Short mmCIF file of C-alpha atoms and ligand atoms in Angstrom, two decimals:
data_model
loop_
_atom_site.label_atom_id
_atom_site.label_comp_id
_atom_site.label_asym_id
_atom_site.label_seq_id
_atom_site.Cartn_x
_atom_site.Cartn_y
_atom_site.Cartn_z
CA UNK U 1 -4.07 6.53 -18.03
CA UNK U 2 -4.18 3.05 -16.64
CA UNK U 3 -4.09 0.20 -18.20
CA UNK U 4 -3.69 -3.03 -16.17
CA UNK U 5 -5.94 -4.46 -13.61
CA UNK U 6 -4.21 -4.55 -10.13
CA UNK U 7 -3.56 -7.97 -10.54
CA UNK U 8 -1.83 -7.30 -13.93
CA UNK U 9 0.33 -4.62 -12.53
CA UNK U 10 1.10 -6.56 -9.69
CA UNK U 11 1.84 -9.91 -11.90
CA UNK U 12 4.00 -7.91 -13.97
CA UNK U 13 5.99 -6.39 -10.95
CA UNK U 14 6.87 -10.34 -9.94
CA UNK U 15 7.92 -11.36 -13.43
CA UNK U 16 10.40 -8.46 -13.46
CA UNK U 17 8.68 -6.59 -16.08
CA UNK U 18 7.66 -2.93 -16.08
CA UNK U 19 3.47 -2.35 -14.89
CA UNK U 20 1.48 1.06 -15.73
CA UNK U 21 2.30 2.36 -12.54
CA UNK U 22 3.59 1.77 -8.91
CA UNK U 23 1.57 -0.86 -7.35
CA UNK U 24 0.41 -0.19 -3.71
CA UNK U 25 0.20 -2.99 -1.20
CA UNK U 26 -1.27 -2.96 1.65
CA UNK U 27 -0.12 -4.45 5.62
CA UNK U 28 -3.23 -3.09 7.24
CA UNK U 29 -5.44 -6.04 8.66
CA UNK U 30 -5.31 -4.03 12.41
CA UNK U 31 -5.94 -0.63 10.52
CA UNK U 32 -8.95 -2.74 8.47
CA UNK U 33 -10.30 -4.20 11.38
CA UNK U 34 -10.10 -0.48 12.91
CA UNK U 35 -11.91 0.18 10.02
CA UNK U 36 -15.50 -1.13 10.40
CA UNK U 37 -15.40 -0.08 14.23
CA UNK U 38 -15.24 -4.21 15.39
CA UNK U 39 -13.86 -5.40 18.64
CA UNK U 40 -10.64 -7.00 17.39
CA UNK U 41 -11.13 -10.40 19.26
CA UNK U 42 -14.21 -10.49 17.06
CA UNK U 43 -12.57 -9.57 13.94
CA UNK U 44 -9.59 -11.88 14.15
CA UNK U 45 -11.51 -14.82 14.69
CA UNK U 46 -14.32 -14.89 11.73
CA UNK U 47 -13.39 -15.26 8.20
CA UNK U 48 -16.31 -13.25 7.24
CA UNK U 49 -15.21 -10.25 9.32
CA UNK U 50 -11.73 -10.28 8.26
CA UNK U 51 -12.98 -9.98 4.73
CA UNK U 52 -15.48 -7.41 5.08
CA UNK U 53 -13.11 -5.32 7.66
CA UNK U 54 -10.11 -6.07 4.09
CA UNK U 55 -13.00 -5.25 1.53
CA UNK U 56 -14.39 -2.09 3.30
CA UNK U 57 -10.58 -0.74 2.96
CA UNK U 58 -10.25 -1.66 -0.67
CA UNK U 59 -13.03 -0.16 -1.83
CA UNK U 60 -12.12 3.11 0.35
CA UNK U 61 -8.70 3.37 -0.87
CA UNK U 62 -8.75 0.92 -4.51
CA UNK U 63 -4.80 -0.12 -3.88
CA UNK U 64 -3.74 -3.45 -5.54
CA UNK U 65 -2.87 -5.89 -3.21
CA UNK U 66 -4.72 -6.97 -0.86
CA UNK U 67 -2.59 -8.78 2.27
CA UNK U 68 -4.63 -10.40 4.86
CA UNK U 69 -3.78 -12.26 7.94
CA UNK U 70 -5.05 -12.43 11.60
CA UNK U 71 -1.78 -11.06 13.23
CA UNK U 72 1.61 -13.74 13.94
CA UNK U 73 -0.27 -16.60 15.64
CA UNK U 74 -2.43 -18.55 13.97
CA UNK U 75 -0.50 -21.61 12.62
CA UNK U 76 0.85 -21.41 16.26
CA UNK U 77 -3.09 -21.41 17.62
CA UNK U 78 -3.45 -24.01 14.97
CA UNK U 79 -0.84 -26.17 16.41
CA UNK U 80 -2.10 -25.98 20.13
CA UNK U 81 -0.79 -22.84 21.87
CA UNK U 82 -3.36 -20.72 24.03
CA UNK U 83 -3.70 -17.04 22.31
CA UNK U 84 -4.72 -13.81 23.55
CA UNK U 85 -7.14 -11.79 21.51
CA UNK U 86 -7.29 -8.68 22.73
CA UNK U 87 -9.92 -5.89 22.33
CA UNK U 88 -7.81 -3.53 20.31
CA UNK U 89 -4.59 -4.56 19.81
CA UNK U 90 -3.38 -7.75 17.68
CA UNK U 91 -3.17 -11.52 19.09
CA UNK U 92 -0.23 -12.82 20.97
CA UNK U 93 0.53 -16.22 22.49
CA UNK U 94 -1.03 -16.85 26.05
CA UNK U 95 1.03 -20.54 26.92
CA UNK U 96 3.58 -22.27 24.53
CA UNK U 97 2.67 -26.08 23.98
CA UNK U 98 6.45 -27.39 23.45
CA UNK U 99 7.70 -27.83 26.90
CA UNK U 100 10.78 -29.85 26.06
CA UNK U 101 12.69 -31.20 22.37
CA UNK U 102 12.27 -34.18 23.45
CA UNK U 103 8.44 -33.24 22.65
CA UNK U 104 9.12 -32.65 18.78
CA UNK U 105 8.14 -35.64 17.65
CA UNK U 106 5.04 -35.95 19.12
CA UNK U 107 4.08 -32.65 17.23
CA UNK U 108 1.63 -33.29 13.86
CA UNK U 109 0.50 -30.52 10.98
CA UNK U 110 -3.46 -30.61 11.31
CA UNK U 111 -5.68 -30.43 8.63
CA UNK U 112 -6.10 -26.22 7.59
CA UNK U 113 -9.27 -26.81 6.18
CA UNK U 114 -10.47 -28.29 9.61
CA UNK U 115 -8.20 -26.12 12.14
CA UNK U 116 -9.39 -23.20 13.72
CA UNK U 117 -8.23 -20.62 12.52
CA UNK U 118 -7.05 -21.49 9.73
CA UNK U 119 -9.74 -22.57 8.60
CA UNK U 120 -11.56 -18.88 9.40
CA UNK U 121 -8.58 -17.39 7.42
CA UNK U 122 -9.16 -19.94 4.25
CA UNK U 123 -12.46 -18.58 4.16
CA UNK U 124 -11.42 -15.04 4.03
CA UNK U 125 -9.29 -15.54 1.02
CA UNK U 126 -12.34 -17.38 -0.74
CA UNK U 127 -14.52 -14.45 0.14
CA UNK U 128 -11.52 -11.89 -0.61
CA UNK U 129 -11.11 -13.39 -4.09
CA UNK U 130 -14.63 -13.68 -5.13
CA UNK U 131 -15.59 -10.49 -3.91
CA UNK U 132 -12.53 -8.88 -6.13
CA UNK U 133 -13.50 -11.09 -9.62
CA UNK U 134 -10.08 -11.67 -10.11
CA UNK U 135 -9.17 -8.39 -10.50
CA UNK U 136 -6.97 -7.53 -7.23
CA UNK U 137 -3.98 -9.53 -5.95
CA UNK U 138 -4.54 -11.50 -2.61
CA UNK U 139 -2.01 -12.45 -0.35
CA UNK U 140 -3.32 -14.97 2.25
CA UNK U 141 -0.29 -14.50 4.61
CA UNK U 142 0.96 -17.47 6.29
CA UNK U 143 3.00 -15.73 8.39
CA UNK U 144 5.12 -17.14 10.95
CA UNK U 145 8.37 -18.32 9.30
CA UNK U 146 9.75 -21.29 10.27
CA UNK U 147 12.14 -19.76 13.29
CA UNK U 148 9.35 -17.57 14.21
CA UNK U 149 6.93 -20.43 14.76
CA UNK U 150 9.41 -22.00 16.32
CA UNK U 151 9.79 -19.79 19.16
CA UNK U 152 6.03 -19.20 19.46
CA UNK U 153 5.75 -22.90 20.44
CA UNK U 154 8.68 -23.06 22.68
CA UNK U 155 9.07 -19.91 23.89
CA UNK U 156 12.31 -17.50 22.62
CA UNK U 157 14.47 -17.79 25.45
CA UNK U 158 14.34 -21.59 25.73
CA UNK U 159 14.76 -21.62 21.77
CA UNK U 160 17.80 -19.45 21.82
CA UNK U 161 19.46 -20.98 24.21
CA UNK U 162 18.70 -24.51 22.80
CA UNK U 163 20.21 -23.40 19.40
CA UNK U 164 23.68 -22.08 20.71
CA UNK U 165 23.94 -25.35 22.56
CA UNK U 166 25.90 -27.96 20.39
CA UNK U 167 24.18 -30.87 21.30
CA UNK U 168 20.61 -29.95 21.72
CA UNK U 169 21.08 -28.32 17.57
CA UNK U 170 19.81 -31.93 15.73
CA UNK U 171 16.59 -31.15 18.18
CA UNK U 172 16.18 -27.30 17.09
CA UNK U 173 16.98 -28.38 13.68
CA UNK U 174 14.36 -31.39 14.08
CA UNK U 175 11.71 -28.41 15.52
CA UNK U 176 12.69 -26.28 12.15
CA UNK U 177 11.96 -28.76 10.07
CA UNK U 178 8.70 -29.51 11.40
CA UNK U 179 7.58 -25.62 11.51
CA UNK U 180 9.08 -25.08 8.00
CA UNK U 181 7.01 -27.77 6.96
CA UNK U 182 3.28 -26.07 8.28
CA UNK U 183 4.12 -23.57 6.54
CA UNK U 184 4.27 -25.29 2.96
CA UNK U 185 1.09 -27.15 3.99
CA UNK U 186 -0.73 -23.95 4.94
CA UNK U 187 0.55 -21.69 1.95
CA UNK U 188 -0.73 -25.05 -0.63
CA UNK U 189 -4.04 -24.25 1.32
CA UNK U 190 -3.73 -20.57 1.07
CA UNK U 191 -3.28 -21.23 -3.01
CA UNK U 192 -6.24 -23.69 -3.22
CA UNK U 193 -8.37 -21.02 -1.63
CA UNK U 194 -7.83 -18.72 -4.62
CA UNK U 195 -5.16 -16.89 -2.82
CA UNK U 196 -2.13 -15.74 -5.67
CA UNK U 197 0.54 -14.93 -3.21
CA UNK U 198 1.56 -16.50 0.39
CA UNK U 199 3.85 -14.71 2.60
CA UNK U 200 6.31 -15.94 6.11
CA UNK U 201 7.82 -13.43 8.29
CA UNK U 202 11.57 -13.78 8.86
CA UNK U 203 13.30 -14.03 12.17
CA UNK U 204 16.05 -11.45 10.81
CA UNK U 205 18.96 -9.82 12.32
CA UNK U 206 17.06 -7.78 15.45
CA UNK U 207 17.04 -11.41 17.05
CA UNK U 208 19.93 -13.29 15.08
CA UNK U 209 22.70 -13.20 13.23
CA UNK U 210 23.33 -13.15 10.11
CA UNK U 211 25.36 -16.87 10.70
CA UNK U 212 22.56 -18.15 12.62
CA UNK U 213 19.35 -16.36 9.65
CA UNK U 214 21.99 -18.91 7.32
CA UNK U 215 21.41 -22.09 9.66
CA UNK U 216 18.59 -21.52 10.93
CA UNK U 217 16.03 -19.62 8.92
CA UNK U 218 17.13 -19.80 5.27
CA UNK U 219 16.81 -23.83 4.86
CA UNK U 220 13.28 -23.14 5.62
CA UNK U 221 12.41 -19.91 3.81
CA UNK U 222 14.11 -21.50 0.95
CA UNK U 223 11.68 -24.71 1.20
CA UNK U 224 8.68 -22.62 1.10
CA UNK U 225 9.58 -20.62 -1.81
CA UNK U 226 10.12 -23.54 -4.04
CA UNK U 227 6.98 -25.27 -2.36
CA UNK U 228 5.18 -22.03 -3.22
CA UNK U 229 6.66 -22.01 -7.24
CA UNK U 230 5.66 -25.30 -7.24
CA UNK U 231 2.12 -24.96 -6.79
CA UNK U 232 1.95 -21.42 -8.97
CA UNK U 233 1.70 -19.50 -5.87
CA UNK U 234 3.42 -16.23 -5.29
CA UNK U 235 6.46 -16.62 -2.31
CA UNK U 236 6.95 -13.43 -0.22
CA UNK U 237 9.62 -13.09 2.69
CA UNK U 238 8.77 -10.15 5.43
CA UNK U 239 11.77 -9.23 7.08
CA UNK U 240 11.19 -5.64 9.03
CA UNK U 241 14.04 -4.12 10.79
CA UNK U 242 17.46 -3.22 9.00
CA UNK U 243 18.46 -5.86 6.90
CA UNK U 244 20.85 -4.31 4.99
CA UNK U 245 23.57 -6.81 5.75
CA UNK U 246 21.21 -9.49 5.15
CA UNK U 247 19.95 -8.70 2.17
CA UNK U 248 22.21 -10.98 -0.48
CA UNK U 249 21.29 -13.90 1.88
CA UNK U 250 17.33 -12.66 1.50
CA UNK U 251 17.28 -13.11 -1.95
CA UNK U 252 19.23 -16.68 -2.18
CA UNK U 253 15.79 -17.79 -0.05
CA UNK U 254 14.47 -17.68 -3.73
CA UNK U 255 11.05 -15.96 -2.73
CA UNK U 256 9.83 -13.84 -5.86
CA UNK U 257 9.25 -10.41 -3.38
CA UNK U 258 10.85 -9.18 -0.11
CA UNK U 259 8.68 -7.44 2.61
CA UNK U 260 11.28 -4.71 3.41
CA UNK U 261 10.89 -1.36 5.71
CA UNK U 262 13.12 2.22 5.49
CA UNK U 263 15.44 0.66 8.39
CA UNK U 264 17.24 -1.19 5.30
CA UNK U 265 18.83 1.17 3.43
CA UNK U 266 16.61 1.86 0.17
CA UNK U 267 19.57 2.66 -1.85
CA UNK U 268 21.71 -0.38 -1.15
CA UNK U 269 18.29 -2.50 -0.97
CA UNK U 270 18.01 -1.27 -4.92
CA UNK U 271 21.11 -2.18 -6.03
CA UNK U 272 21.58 -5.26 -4.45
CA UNK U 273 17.32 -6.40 -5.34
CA UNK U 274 17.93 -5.50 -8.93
CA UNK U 275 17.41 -8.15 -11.49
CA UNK U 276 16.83 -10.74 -8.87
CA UNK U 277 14.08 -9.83 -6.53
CA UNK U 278 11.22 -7.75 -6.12
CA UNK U 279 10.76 -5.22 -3.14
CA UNK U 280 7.50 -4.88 -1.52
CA UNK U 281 7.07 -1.79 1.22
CA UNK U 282 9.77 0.70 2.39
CA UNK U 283 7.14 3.30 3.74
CA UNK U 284 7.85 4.02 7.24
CA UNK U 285 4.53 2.62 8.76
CA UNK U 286 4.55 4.00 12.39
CA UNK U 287 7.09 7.53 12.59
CA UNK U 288 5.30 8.95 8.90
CA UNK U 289 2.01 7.16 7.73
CA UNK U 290 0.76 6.71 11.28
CA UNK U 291 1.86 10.17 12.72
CA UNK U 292 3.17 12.57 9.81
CA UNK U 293 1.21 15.57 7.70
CA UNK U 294 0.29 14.88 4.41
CA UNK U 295 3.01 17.22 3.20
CA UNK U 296 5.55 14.61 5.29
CA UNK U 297 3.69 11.36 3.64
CA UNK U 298 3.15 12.50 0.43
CA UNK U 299 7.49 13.94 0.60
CA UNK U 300 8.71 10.63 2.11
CA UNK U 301 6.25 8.55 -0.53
CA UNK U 302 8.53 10.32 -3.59
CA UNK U 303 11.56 9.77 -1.90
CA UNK U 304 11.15 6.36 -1.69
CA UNK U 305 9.36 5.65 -5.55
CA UNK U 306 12.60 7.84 -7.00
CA UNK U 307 14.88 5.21 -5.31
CA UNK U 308 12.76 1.91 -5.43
CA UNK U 309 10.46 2.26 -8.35
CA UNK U 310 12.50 2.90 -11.72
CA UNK U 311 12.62 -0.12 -13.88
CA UNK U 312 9.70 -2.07 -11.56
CA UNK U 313 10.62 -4.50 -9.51
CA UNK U 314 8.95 -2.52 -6.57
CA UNK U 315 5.11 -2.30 -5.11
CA UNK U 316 4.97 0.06 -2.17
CA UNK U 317 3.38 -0.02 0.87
CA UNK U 318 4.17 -0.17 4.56
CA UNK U 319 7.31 -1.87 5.01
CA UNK U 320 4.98 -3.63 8.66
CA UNK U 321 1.64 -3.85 9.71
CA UNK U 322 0.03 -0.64 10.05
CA UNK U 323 -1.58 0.87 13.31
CA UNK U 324 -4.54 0.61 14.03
CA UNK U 325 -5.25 4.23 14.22
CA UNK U 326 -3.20 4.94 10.71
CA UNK U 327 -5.63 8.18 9.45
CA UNK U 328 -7.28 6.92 6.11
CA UNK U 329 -6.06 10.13 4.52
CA UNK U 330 -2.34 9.10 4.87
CA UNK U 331 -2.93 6.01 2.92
CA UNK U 332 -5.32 8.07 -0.03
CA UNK U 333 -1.61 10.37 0.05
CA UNK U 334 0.03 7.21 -1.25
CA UNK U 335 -2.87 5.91 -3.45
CA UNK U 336 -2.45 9.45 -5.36
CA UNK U 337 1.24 9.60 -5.71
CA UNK U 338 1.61 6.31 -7.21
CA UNK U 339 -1.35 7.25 -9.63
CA UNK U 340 0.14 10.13 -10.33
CA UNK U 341 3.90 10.25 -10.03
CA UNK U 342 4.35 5.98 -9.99
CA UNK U 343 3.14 6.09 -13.88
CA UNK U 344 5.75 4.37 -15.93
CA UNK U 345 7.42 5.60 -19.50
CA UNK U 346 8.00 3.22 -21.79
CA UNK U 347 11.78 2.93 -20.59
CA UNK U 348 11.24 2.20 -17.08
CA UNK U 349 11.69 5.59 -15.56
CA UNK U 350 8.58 7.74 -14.16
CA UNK U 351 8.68 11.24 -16.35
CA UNK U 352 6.12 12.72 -13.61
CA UNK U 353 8.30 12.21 -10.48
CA UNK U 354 11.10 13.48 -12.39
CA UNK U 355 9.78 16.56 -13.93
ZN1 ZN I 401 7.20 -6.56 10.20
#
């Protein structure tokens, strides 16, 4: 029987206390836009679109937390670079607008509320958390991290080589500074909108090392986590990929919840996340929810709750963004094992998944 509101359960999950059940989260905004049959250039671009392609997938499937976002380039597109929007497949960057450091300067955070398409994305949160009463968790993403932005507005090669060169590092760390900082001023906006959690995706160790995540990415992470406290806003760090070495240097970015996928070794990831962080993911979005049976989902589903979910601290989900073409039956697999096996006992363990 359940007993908290989605929000509840996933409140409870961030303040390290045990919900009814398993929360489910979900990355889906290409498999939403899939959804409600849209061309995806249409869909990424209208706040009223990207809310009724993320409320047409809540109401089919009912999970908790609702994570939207238009893809990796929108402060980016916000900031000046030309972006692709393809048909059917998410946005990328077109031209970067930083041709040389000596540019960094001239660089200024616009105005979300006035910034396409930002702007389209504040919308969607307002529309997101009307339409849900204030029942269901809403993550308005702002999703490039600060490393991440940086390279969409420089390019990765020129940024890569800039920051293993010595003398050009006061310039990269100049450029970091700036990016970490439009992402502070676009998660406040997320929170004004209504939105309870923000979120930045980490630069983690398939393009750096773990020296470099410490120089390079944490100063900023850690800046919009406390940012983020400050203004009562959820912080969440997405970091897909194996991060198992990273992991203790994750959690000292201070965000409340890591975005983690099955690459990191769930069993270490528990151990080491215990009492400190929360976990958000470890479903294997593209190899089982996009292509298995619903024997597979619903097998690699438990085998993930056993590990992640006793004592809380865990809402599952995709550890990435979902396909487009995910089957909606994979994801009502999910929605049923964590009503059914993710309920909680009274001590933290789940008596159904064990029995
Ligand atoms: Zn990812």
């Amino acid at each position: 029987m359940e007993s908290m509101t989605s929000l509840e359960r996933t409140m409870a999950v961030l303040d390290h206390k045990v919900p009814d059940r398993v929360p489910v989260a979900l990355h889906n905004f290409l498999m939403a836009a899939r959804m409600i049959g849209a061309d995806f250039g249409e869909v990424m671009r209208s706040g009223e679109i990207l809310a009724e392609a993320q409320l047409t997938a809540w109401r089919e499937f009912g999970h908790d937390v609702i994570m939207h976002e238009n893809g990796v380039c929108a402060e980016a597109e916000s900031l000046g670079c030309e972006i692709h929007y393809p048909s059917d497949s998410a946005p990328h960057v077109k031209e970067t607008i930083l041709k040389s450091l000596d540019d960094v300067g001239k660089l200024s955070i616009p105005d979300p509320e006035k910034t396409f398409p930002l702007n389209e994305l504040l919308k969607a949160t307002r529309i997101l958390v009307k339409e849900t009463r204030g029942k269901v968790f809403i993550m308005g993403r702002a999703d490039q991290g600060p490393v991440a932005l940086a390279l969409a507005l420089f390019g990765p090669e020129n940024f890569l080589l800039a920051a293993g060169d010595e003398t050009l590092r006061p310039r990269i760390l100049q450029l970091l500074d700036f990016t970490s900082r439009m992402n502070v001023v676009y998660g406040e906006a997320q929170r004004r909108a209504g939105a309870h959690g923000s979120s930045i995706g980490s630069v983690g160790t398939s393009l750096i090392s773990p020296q470099m995540y410490t120089e390079l990415e944490l100063p900023g992470d850690r800046k919009f986590s406390s940012a983020m406290r400050a203004v009562g806003c959820r912080s969440f760090v997405h970091s897909c990929g194996n991060e198992t070495r990273m992991l203790t240097r994750l959690i000292s970015s201070g965000a409340d919840c890591l975005e983690l996928d099955p690459l990191t070794d769930p069993k270490t990831c528990k151990q080491t996340t215990q009492g400190k962080v929360s976990v958000l993911g470890m479903l294997d979005p593209h190899g089982v929810l996009r292509r298995g049976t619903v024997d597979e989902i619903r097998n690699h589903t438990l085998d993930i709750m056993r590990i992640m979910a006793p004592h809380g601290e865990f809402m599952m989900g995709p550890g990435c963004s979902l396909p487009p073409e995910t089957p909606a039956q994979s994801i009502h697999a999910v929605m049923e094992c964590a009503r059914t096996a993710g309920a909680y006992g009274a001590d933290g363990s789940l008596p159904a998944l064990n029995s």
